[in-house]
Amino acid sequence: MALILTSQAVDNNGLIDPRYTCDGLNVNPPLSISGVPENTKSLALIVDDLDAMQGDWVHWVLWNIQPSCTEILENSVPLGAQIGVTDFKEYTYGGPCPPNGKHNYQFKLYALDTIFTSEEIKIVTKQDLELHMEGHIIEMAILNAFYSRV
């Protein structure tokens, strides 16, 4: 069974409900996780905008999500998960807020063969997390979505 990331609020390749953007409540949508490989020690989640003018724009960075986690509730961080800084310079979910046009957002879930302890490493940004994930990714799932401001 493959790692799968879905949402009742965001269809894959569909539109993001404005509730989960800067035009709404600006909270994370609920996410469902299934198919986590047996040898997974932790999960990580990165949400970014692939169409930002300055390159990827990071909206959410989470790691050390327990492999038994089957859902991330709306406006919440899973118990025990660590949260990194976004390109909004905040340690929280920052909803889509494209300045123009329709942008492509990816919710990327990683099954990892390790847990990152704060004594071993300092993770703050998406780039830090990606560096530490190298060689530890078992599987990856992507929920792809779009948003355009009215």
PDB file of N, CA, C and O in Angstrom, residues 65-138:
ATOM      1  N   ILE A  65       6.295  13.968  13.126  1.00  0.00           N
ATOM      2  CA  ILE A  65       4.902  13.545  13.253  1.00  0.00           C
ATOM      3  C   ILE A  65       4.939  12.031  13.481  1.00  0.00           C
ATOM      4  O   ILE A  65       5.647  11.302  12.773  1.00  0.00           O
ATOM      5  N   GLN A  66       4.209  11.564  14.457  1.00  0.00           N
ATOM      6  CA  GLN A  66       4.210  10.138  14.764  1.00  0.00           C
ATOM      7  C   GLN A  66       3.674   9.335  13.580  1.00  0.00           C
ATOM      8  O   GLN A  66       2.685   9.732  12.957  1.00  0.00           O
ATOM      9  N   PRO A  67       4.314   8.197  13.264  1.00  0.00           N
ATOM     10  CA  PRO A  67       3.854   7.397  12.120  1.00  0.00           C
ATOM     11  C   PRO A  67       2.454   6.826  12.304  1.00  0.00           C
ATOM     12  O   PRO A  67       1.809   6.450  11.339  1.00  0.00           O
ATOM     13  N   SER A  68       1.958   6.807  13.526  1.00  0.00           N
ATOM     14  CA  SER A  68       0.602   6.324  13.790  1.00  0.00           C
ATOM     15  C   SER A  68      -0.453   7.399  13.516  1.00  0.00           C
ATOM     16  O   SER A  68      -1.657   7.122  13.552  1.00  0.00           O
ATOM     17  N   CYS A  69      -0.024   8.615  13.213  1.00  0.00           N
ATOM     18  CA  CYS A  69      -0.942   9.722  12.937  1.00  0.00           C
ATOM     19  C   CYS A  69      -1.722   9.439  11.650  1.00  0.00           C
ATOM     20  O   CYS A  69      -1.129   9.220  10.592  1.00  0.00           O
ATOM     21  N   THR A  70      -3.036   9.451  11.746  1.00  0.00           N
ATOM     22  CA  THR A  70      -3.865   9.206  10.557  1.00  0.00           C
ATOM     23  C   THR A  70      -4.587  10.459  10.094  1.00  0.00           C
ATOM     24  O   THR A  70      -5.195  10.461   9.031  1.00  0.00           O
ATOM     25  N   GLU A  71      -4.536  11.523  10.929  1.00  0.00           N
ATOM     26  CA  GLU A  71      -5.160  12.769  10.505  1.00  0.00           C
ATOM     27  C   GLU A  71      -4.521  13.958  11.216  1.00  0.00           C
ATOM     28  O   GLU A  71      -4.047  13.853  12.337  1.00  0.00           O
ATOM     29  N   ILE A  72      -4.510  15.049  10.498  1.00  0.00           N
ATOM     30  CA  ILE A  72      -4.130  16.339  11.064  1.00  0.00           C
ATOM     31  C   ILE A  72      -5.404  17.173  10.994  1.00  0.00           C
ATOM     32  O   ILE A  72      -5.920  17.436   9.907  1.00  0.00           O
ATOM     33  N   LEU A  73      -5.916  17.514  12.144  1.00  0.00           N
ATOM     34  CA  LEU A  73      -7.183  18.236  12.197  1.00  0.00           C
ATOM     35  C   LEU A  73      -7.020  19.675  11.729  1.00  0.00           C
ATOM     36  O   LEU A  73      -5.922  20.237  11.767  1.00  0.00           O
ATOM     37  N   GLU A  74      -8.127  20.271  11.314  1.00  0.00           N
ATOM     38  CA  GLU A  74      -8.123  21.674  10.928  1.00  0.00           C
ATOM     39  C   GLU A  74      -7.562  22.519  12.065  1.00  0.00           C
ATOM     40  O   GLU A  74      -7.875  22.287  13.236  1.00  0.00           O
ATOM     41  N   ASN A  75      -6.707  23.471  11.711  1.00  0.00           N
ATOM     42  CA  ASN A  75      -6.137  24.417  12.661  1.00  0.00           C
ATOM     43  C   ASN A  75      -5.427  23.718  13.821  1.00  0.00           C
ATOM     44  O   ASN A  75      -5.623  24.061  14.984  1.00  0.00           O
ATOM     45  N   SER A  76      -4.603  22.719  13.496  1.00  0.00           N
ATOM     46  CA  SER A  76      -3.900  22.006  14.560  1.00  0.00           C
ATOM     47  C   SER A  76      -2.564  21.460  14.070  1.00  0.00           C
ATOM     48  O   SER A  76      -2.314  21.342  12.869  1.00  0.00           O
ATOM     49  N   VAL A  77      -1.728  21.135  15.050  1.00  0.00           N
ATOM     50  CA  VAL A  77      -0.453  20.468  14.805  1.00  0.00           C
ATOM     51  C   VAL A  77      -0.518  19.155  15.576  1.00  0.00           C
ATOM     52  O   VAL A  77      -0.920  19.151  16.748  1.00  0.00           O
ATOM     53  N   PRO A  78      -0.153  18.034  14.959  1.00  0.00           N
ATOM     54  CA  PRO A  78      -0.216  16.757  15.663  1.00  0.00           C
ATOM     55  C   PRO A  78       0.632  16.770  16.939  1.00  0.00           C
ATOM     56  O   PRO A  78       1.702  17.381  16.981  1.00  0.00           O
ATOM     57  N   LEU A  79       0.154  16.098  17.956  1.00  0.00           N
ATOM     58  CA  LEU A  79       0.840  15.990  19.231  1.00  0.00           C
ATOM     59  C   LEU A  79       2.271  15.476  19.018  1.00  0.00           C
ATOM     60  O   LEU A  79       2.479  14.473  18.341  1.00  0.00           O
ATOM     61  N   GLY A  80       3.230  16.185  19.551  1.00  0.00           N
ATOM     62  CA  GLY A  80       4.632  15.780  19.460  1.00  0.00           C
ATOM     63  C   GLY A  80       5.362  16.268  18.229  1.00  0.00           C
ATOM     64  O   GLY A  80       6.583  16.179  18.156  1.00  0.00           O
ATOM     65  N   ALA A  81       4.632  16.780  17.244  1.00  0.00           N
ATOM     66  CA  ALA A  81       5.278  17.263  16.017  1.00  0.00           C
ATOM     67  C   ALA A  81       6.011  18.574  16.284  1.00  0.00           C
ATOM     68  O   ALA A  81       5.623  19.357  17.152  1.00  0.00           O
ATOM     69  N   GLN A  82       7.059  18.804  15.535  1.00  0.00           N
ATOM     70  CA  GLN A  82       7.826  20.042  15.598  1.00  0.00           C
ATOM     71  C   GLN A  82       7.422  20.908  14.414  1.00  0.00           C
ATOM     72  O   GLN A  82       7.117  20.389  13.345  1.00  0.00           O
ATOM     73  N   ILE A  83       7.463  22.214  14.614  1.00  0.00           N
ATOM     74  CA  ILE A  83       7.061  23.127  13.553  1.00  0.00           C
ATOM     75  C   ILE A  83       8.193  24.098  13.241  1.00  0.00           C
ATOM     76  O   ILE A  83       8.865  24.594  14.144  1.00  0.00           O
ATOM     77  N   GLY A  84       8.416  24.312  11.944  1.00  0.00           N
ATOM     78  CA  GLY A  84       9.470  25.212  11.494  1.00  0.00           C
ATOM     79  C   GLY A  84       8.911  26.547  11.045  1.00  0.00           C
ATOM     80  O   GLY A  84       7.696  26.772  11.055  1.00  0.00           O
ATOM     81  N   VAL A  85       9.805  27.406  10.635  1.00  0.00           N
ATOM     82  CA  VAL A  85       9.430  28.755  10.218  1.00  0.00           C
ATOM     83  C   VAL A  85       9.039  28.752   8.737  1.00  0.00           C
ATOM     84  O   VAL A  85       9.620  28.042   7.923  1.00  0.00           O
ATOM     85  N   THR A  86       8.023  29.537   8.426  1.00  0.00           N
ATOM     86  CA  THR A  86       7.567  29.680   7.044  1.00  0.00           C
ATOM     87  C   THR A  86       8.252  30.881   6.404  1.00  0.00           C
ATOM     88  O   THR A  86       8.979  31.622   7.061  1.00  0.00           O
ATOM     89  N   ASP A  87       7.973  31.107   5.137  1.00  0.00           N
ATOM     90  CA  ASP A  87       8.493  32.305   4.477  1.00  0.00           C
ATOM     91  C   ASP A  87       7.738  33.563   4.910  1.00  0.00           C
ATOM     92  O   ASP A  87       8.119  34.668   4.539  1.00  0.00           O
ATOM     93  N   PHE A  88       6.697  33.385   5.735  1.00  0.00           N
ATOM     94  CA  PHE A  88       6.027  34.523   6.361  1.00  0.00           C
ATOM     95  C   PHE A  88       6.767  34.914   7.647  1.00  0.00           C
ATOM     96  O   PHE A  88       6.346  35.798   8.366  1.00  0.00           O
ATOM     97  N   LYS A  89       7.858  34.155   7.951  1.00  0.00           N
ATOM     98  CA  LYS A  89       8.663  34.347   9.171  1.00  0.00           C
ATOM     99  C   LYS A  89       7.858  34.037  10.425  1.00  0.00           C
ATOM    100  O   LYS A  89       8.041  34.668  11.472  1.00  0.00           O
ATOM    101  N   GLU A  90       6.977  33.042  10.338  1.00  0.00           N
ATOM    102  CA  GLU A  90       6.150  32.629  11.463  1.00  0.00           C
ATOM    103  C   GLU A  90       6.249  31.120  11.652  1.00  0.00           C
ATOM    104  O   GLU A  90       6.466  30.380  10.697  1.00  0.00           O
ATOM    105  N   TYR A  91       6.058  30.680  12.891  1.00  0.00           N
ATOM    106  CA  TYR A  91       6.074  29.264  13.225  1.00  0.00           C
ATOM    107  C   TYR A  91       4.644  28.750  13.315  1.00  0.00           C
ATOM    108  O   TYR A  91       4.180  28.314  14.358  1.00  0.00           O
ATOM    109  N   THR A  92       3.943  28.834  12.211  1.00  0.00           N
ATOM    110  CA  THR A  92       2.556  28.391  12.130  1.00  0.00           C
ATOM    111  C   THR A  92       2.209  28.198  10.654  1.00  0.00           C
ATOM    112  O   THR A  92       2.988  28.558   9.779  1.00  0.00           O
ATOM    113  N   TYR A  93       1.051  27.625  10.394  1.00  0.00           N
ATOM    114  CA  TYR A  93       0.570  27.505   9.019  1.00  0.00           C
ATOM    115  C   TYR A  93       0.265  28.896   8.483  1.00  0.00           C
ATOM    116  O   TYR A  93      -0.355  29.719   9.168  1.00  0.00           O
ATOM    117  N   GLY A  94       0.701  29.172   7.278  1.00  0.00           N
ATOM    118  CA  GLY A  94       0.366  30.416   6.587  1.00  0.00           C
ATOM    119  C   GLY A  94      -0.363  30.049   5.310  1.00  0.00           C
ATOM    120  O   GLY A  94       0.195  29.411   4.422  1.00  0.00           O
ATOM    121  N   GLY A  95      -1.609  30.396   5.230  1.00  0.00           N
ATOM    122  CA  GLY A  95      -2.433  29.998   4.097  1.00  0.00           C
ATOM    123  C   GLY A  95      -2.041  30.648   2.791  1.00  0.00           C
ATOM    124  O   GLY A  95      -1.366  31.683   2.759  1.00  0.00           O
ATOM    125  N   PRO A  96      -2.443  30.040   1.678  1.00  0.00           N
ATOM    126  CA  PRO A  96      -2.197  30.613   0.363  1.00  0.00           C
ATOM    127  C   PRO A  96      -2.693  32.050   0.283  1.00  0.00           C
ATOM    128  O   PRO A  96      -3.777  32.367   0.780  1.00  0.00           O
ATOM    129  N   CYS A  97      -1.889  32.889  -0.359  1.00  0.00           N
ATOM    130  CA  CYS A  97      -2.220  34.303  -0.481  1.00  0.00           C
ATOM    131  C   CYS A  97      -1.500  34.867  -1.709  1.00  0.00           C
ATOM    132  O   CYS A  97      -0.701  35.801  -1.601  1.00  0.00           O
ATOM    133  N   PRO A  98      -1.730  34.262  -2.886  1.00  0.00           N
ATOM    134  CA  PRO A  98      -0.973  34.684  -4.063  1.00  0.00           C
ATOM    135  C   PRO A  98      -1.272  36.133  -4.459  1.00  0.00           C
ATOM    136  O   PRO A  98      -2.428  36.542  -4.433  1.00  0.00           O
ATOM    137  N   PRO A  99      -0.236  36.893  -4.800  1.00  0.00           N
ATOM    138  CA  PRO A  99      -0.443  38.291  -5.171  1.00  0.00           C
ATOM    139  C   PRO A  99      -1.145  38.451  -6.514  1.00  0.00           C
ATOM    140  O   PRO A  99      -1.768  39.483  -6.767  1.00  0.00           O
ATOM    141  N   ASN A 100      -1.035  37.414  -7.371  1.00  0.00           N
ATOM    142  CA  ASN A 100      -1.685  37.490  -8.677  1.00  0.00           C
ATOM    143  C   ASN A 100      -1.818  36.092  -9.272  1.00  0.00           C
ATOM    144  O   ASN A 100      -1.015  35.215  -9.008  1.00  0.00           O
ATOM    145  N   GLY A 101      -2.839  35.902 -10.043  1.00  0.00           N
ATOM    146  CA  GLY A 101      -3.011  34.653 -10.778  1.00  0.00           C
ATOM    147  C   GLY A 101      -3.267  33.433  -9.912  1.00  0.00           C
ATOM    148  O   GLY A 101      -3.370  33.504  -8.695  1.00  0.00           O
ATOM    149  N   LYS A 102      -3.354  32.307 -10.585  1.00  0.00           N
ATOM    150  CA  LYS A 102      -3.589  31.019  -9.944  1.00  0.00           C
ATOM    151  C   LYS A 102      -2.234  30.394  -9.618  1.00  0.00           C
ATOM    152  O   LYS A 102      -1.379  30.295 -10.487  1.00  0.00           O
ATOM    153  N   HIS A 103      -2.059  29.994  -8.358  1.00  0.00           N
ATOM    154  CA  HIS A 103      -0.805  29.381  -7.929  1.00  0.00           C
ATOM    155  C   HIS A 103      -1.021  27.914  -7.578  1.00  0.00           C
ATOM    156  O   HIS A 103      -2.096  27.506  -7.145  1.00  0.00           O
ATOM    157  N   ASN A 104       0.048  27.137  -7.751  1.00  0.00           N
ATOM    158  CA  ASN A 104       0.068  25.706  -7.486  1.00  0.00           C
ATOM    159  C   ASN A 104       0.691  25.462  -6.110  1.00  0.00           C
ATOM    160  O   ASN A 104       1.823  25.852  -5.862  1.00  0.00           O
ATOM    161  N   TYR A 105      -0.066  24.818  -5.238  1.00  0.00           N
ATOM    162  CA  TYR A 105       0.393  24.510  -3.879  1.00  0.00           C
ATOM    163  C   TYR A 105       0.538  23.008  -3.728  1.00  0.00           C
ATOM    164  O   TYR A 105      -0.299  22.247  -4.198  1.00  0.00           O
ATOM    165  N   GLN A 106       1.618  22.597  -3.061  1.00  0.00           N
ATOM    166  CA  GLN A 106       1.820  21.176  -2.806  1.00  0.00           C
ATOM    167  C   GLN A 106       1.925  20.923  -1.310  1.00  0.00           C
ATOM    168  O   GLN A 106       2.665  21.618  -0.603  1.00  0.00           O
ATOM    169  N   PHE A 107       1.162  19.931  -0.859  1.00  0.00           N
ATOM    170  CA  PHE A 107       1.257  19.406   0.489  1.00  0.00           C
ATOM    171  C   PHE A 107       2.066  18.120   0.336  1.00  0.00           C
ATOM    172  O   PHE A 107       1.560  17.138  -0.220  1.00  0.00           O
ATOM    173  N   LYS A 108       3.316  18.133   0.798  1.00  0.00           N
ATOM    174  CA  LYS A 108       4.210  16.987   0.594  1.00  0.00           C
ATOM    175  C   LYS A 108       4.436  16.268   1.919  1.00  0.00           C
ATOM    176  O   LYS A 108       4.940  16.861   2.872  1.00  0.00           O
ATOM    177  N   LEU A 109       4.051  14.995   1.957  1.00  0.00           N
ATOM    178  CA  LEU A 109       4.195  14.173   3.149  1.00  0.00           C
ATOM    179  C   LEU A 109       5.317  13.167   2.921  1.00  0.00           C
ATOM    180  O   LEU A 109       5.351  12.493   1.897  1.00  0.00           O
ATOM    181  N   TYR A 110       6.219  13.073   3.885  1.00  0.00           N
ATOM    182  CA  TYR A 110       7.365  12.176   3.790  1.00  0.00           C
ATOM    183  C   TYR A 110       7.324  11.149   4.909  1.00  0.00           C
ATOM    184  O   TYR A 110       7.150  11.516   6.079  1.00  0.00           O
ATOM    185  N   ALA A 111       7.490   9.876   4.564  1.00  0.00           N
ATOM    186  CA  ALA A 111       7.697   8.816   5.545  1.00  0.00           C
ATOM    187  C   ALA A 111       9.213   8.682   5.709  1.00  0.00           C
ATOM    188  O   ALA A 111       9.927   8.501   4.713  1.00  0.00           O
ATOM    189  N   LEU A 112       9.693   8.778   6.941  1.00  0.00           N
ATOM    190  CA  LEU A 112      11.135   8.785   7.202  1.00  0.00           C
ATOM    191  C   LEU A 112      11.538   7.616   8.087  1.00  0.00           C
ATOM    192  O   LEU A 112      10.762   7.150   8.932  1.00  0.00           O
ATOM    193  N   ASP A 113      12.793   7.194   7.928  1.00  0.00           N
ATOM    194  CA  ASP A 113      13.311   6.087   8.735  1.00  0.00           C
ATOM    195  C   ASP A 113      14.039   6.584   9.989  1.00  0.00           C
ATOM    196  O   ASP A 113      14.831   5.867  10.577  1.00  0.00           O
ATOM    197  N   THR A 114      13.760   7.809  10.400  1.00  0.00           N
ATOM    198  CA  THR A 114      14.422   8.395  11.558  1.00  0.00           C
ATOM    199  C   THR A 114      13.502   9.386  12.257  1.00  0.00           C
ATOM    200  O   THR A 114      12.494   9.814  11.695  1.00  0.00           O
ATOM    201  N   ILE A 115      13.885   9.727  13.483  1.00  0.00           N
ATOM    202  CA  ILE A 115      13.255  10.793  14.246  1.00  0.00           C
ATOM    203  C   ILE A 115      14.350  11.813  14.495  1.00  0.00           C
ATOM    204  O   ILE A 115      15.483  11.456  14.814  1.00  0.00           O
ATOM    205  N   PHE A 116      14.047  13.084  14.344  1.00  0.00           N
ATOM    206  CA  PHE A 116      15.045  14.127  14.551  1.00  0.00           C
ATOM    207  C   PHE A 116      14.922  14.670  15.966  1.00  0.00           C
ATOM    208  O   PHE A 116      13.886  15.222  16.334  1.00  0.00           O
ATOM    209  N   THR A 117      15.988  14.512  16.766  1.00  0.00           N
ATOM    210  CA  THR A 117      15.971  15.041  18.126  1.00  0.00           C
ATOM    211  C   THR A 117      16.638  16.410  18.142  1.00  0.00           C
ATOM    212  O   THR A 117      17.574  16.668  17.383  1.00  0.00           O
ATOM    213  N   SER A 118      16.143  17.275  19.001  1.00  0.00           N
ATOM    214  CA  SER A 118      16.679  18.640  19.059  1.00  0.00           C
ATOM    215  C   SER A 118      18.133  18.652  19.527  1.00  0.00           C
ATOM    216  O   SER A 118      18.874  19.581  19.240  1.00  0.00           O
ATOM    217  N   GLU A 119      18.557  17.607  20.250  1.00  0.00           N
ATOM    218  CA  GLU A 119      19.950  17.530  20.681  1.00  0.00           C
ATOM    219  C   GLU A 119      20.883  17.245  19.501  1.00  0.00           C
ATOM    220  O   GLU A 119      22.037  17.642  19.509  1.00  0.00           O
ATOM    221  N   GLU A 120      20.379  16.537  18.504  1.00  0.00           N
ATOM    222  CA  GLU A 120      21.205  16.157  17.359  1.00  0.00           C
ATOM    223  C   GLU A 120      21.292  17.254  16.302  1.00  0.00           C
ATOM    224  O   GLU A 120      22.349  17.494  15.741  1.00  0.00           O
ATOM    225  N   ILE A 121      20.170  17.875  16.025  1.00  0.00           N
ATOM    226  CA  ILE A 121      20.128  18.835  14.922  1.00  0.00           C
ATOM    227  C   ILE A 121      19.220  20.000  15.245  1.00  0.00           C
ATOM    228  O   ILE A 121      18.342  19.906  16.095  1.00  0.00           O
ATOM    229  N   LYS A 122      19.441  21.073  14.554  1.00  0.00           N
ATOM    230  CA  LYS A 122      18.552  22.229  14.639  1.00  0.00           C
ATOM    231  C   LYS A 122      17.846  22.362  13.294  1.00  0.00           C
ATOM    232  O   LYS A 122      18.483  22.592  12.274  1.00  0.00           O
ATOM    233  N   ILE A 123      16.542  22.192  13.306  1.00  0.00           N
ATOM    234  CA  ILE A 123      15.756  22.377  12.095  1.00  0.00           C
ATOM    235  C   ILE A 123      14.905  23.621  12.315  1.00  0.00           C
ATOM    236  O   ILE A 123      14.222  23.739  13.326  1.00  0.00           O
ATOM    237  N   VAL A 124      14.979  24.547  11.397  1.00  0.00           N
ATOM    238  CA  VAL A 124      14.182  25.756  11.505  1.00  0.00           C
ATOM    239  C   VAL A 124      13.409  25.980  10.207  1.00  0.00           C
ATOM    240  O   VAL A 124      12.241  26.310  10.219  1.00  0.00           O
ATOM    241  N   THR A 125      14.066  25.770   9.073  1.00  0.00           N
ATOM    242  CA  THR A 125      13.464  26.078   7.776  1.00  0.00           C
ATOM    243  C   THR A 125      13.197  24.811   6.963  1.00  0.00           C
ATOM    244  O   THR A 125      13.684  23.727   7.294  1.00  0.00           O
ATOM    245  N   LYS A 126      12.476  24.986   5.880  1.00  0.00           N
ATOM    246  CA  LYS A 126      12.254  23.892   4.928  1.00  0.00           C
ATOM    247  C   LYS A 126      13.589  23.353   4.434  1.00  0.00           C
ATOM    248  O   LYS A 126      13.787  22.142   4.346  1.00  0.00           O
ATOM    249  N   GLN A 127      14.519  24.246   4.139  1.00  0.00           N
ATOM    250  CA  GLN A 127      15.824  23.834   3.627  1.00  0.00           C
ATOM    251  C   GLN A 127      16.581  22.995   4.666  1.00  0.00           C
ATOM    252  O   GLN A 127      17.226  22.011   4.315  1.00  0.00           O
ATOM    253  N   ASP A 128      16.494  23.382   5.942  1.00  0.00           N
ATOM    254  CA  ASP A 128      17.122  22.592   7.011  1.00  0.00           C
ATOM    255  C   ASP A 128      16.529  21.189   7.037  1.00  0.00           C
ATOM    256  O   ASP A 128      17.257  20.198   7.107  1.00  0.00           O
ATOM    257  N   LEU A 129      15.210  21.119   7.011  1.00  0.00           N
ATOM    258  CA  LEU A 129      14.537  19.824   7.063  1.00  0.00           C
ATOM    259  C   LEU A 129      14.915  18.969   5.865  1.00  0.00           C
ATOM    260  O   LEU A 129      15.250  17.789   6.016  1.00  0.00           O
ATOM    261  N   GLU A 130      14.875  19.552   4.672  1.00  0.00           N
ATOM    262  CA  GLU A 130      15.219  18.781   3.470  1.00  0.00           C
ATOM    263  C   GLU A 130      16.646  18.251   3.549  1.00  0.00           C
ATOM    264  O   GLU A 130      16.910  17.110   3.156  1.00  0.00           O
ATOM    265  N   LEU A 131      17.557  19.041   4.064  1.00  0.00           N
ATOM    266  CA  LEU A 131      18.948  18.607   4.212  1.00  0.00           C
ATOM    267  C   LEU A 131      19.037  17.391   5.137  1.00  0.00           C
ATOM    268  O   LEU A 131      19.703  16.408   4.817  1.00  0.00           O
ATOM    269  N   HIS A 132      18.334  17.436   6.264  1.00  0.00           N
ATOM    270  CA  HIS A 132      18.385  16.331   7.218  1.00  0.00           C
ATOM    271  C   HIS A 132      17.598  15.112   6.760  1.00  0.00           C
ATOM    272  O   HIS A 132      17.872  13.996   7.218  1.00  0.00           O
ATOM    273  N   MET A 133      16.635  15.296   5.855  1.00  0.00           N
ATOM    274  CA  MET A 133      15.860  14.163   5.347  1.00  0.00           C
ATOM    275  C   MET A 133      16.629  13.354   4.304  1.00  0.00           C
ATOM    276  O   MET A 133      16.275  12.203   4.046  1.00  0.00           O
ATOM    277  N   GLU A 134      17.664  13.953   3.717  1.00  0.00           N
ATOM    278  CA  GLU A 134      18.422  13.250   2.678  1.00  0.00           C
ATOM    279  C   GLU A 134      18.878  11.887   3.184  1.00  0.00           C
ATOM    280  O   GLU A 134      19.460  11.777   4.258  1.00  0.00           O
ATOM    281  N   GLY A 135      18.572  10.858   2.409  1.00  0.00           N
ATOM    282  CA  GLY A 135      18.958   9.501   2.764  1.00  0.00           C
ATOM    283  C   GLY A 135      18.020   8.839   3.767  1.00  0.00           C
ATOM    284  O   GLY A 135      18.255   7.700   4.163  1.00  0.00           O
ATOM    285  N   HIS A 136      16.972   9.537   4.207  1.00  0.00           N
ATOM    286  CA  HIS A 136      16.051   8.991   5.200  1.00  0.00           C
ATOM    287  C   HIS A 136      14.614   8.868   4.693  1.00  0.00           C
ATOM    288  O   HIS A 136      13.740   8.438   5.431  1.00  0.00           O
ATOM    289  N   ILE A 137      14.368   9.247   3.447  1.00  0.00           N
ATOM    290  CA  ILE A 137      13.005   9.209   2.904  1.00  0.00           C
ATOM    291  C   ILE A 137      12.676   7.802   2.420  1.00  0.00           C
ATOM    292  O   ILE A 137      13.353   7.257   1.544  1.00  0.00           O
ATOM    293  N   ILE A 138      11.651   7.217   3.008  1.00  0.00           N
ATOM    294  CA  ILE A 138      11.175   5.894   2.603  1.00  0.00           C
ATOM    295  C   ILE A 138      10.186   6.039   1.452  1.00  0.00           C
ATOM    296  O   ILE A 138      10.239   5.325   0.463  1.00  0.00           O
TER     297      ILE A 138
END
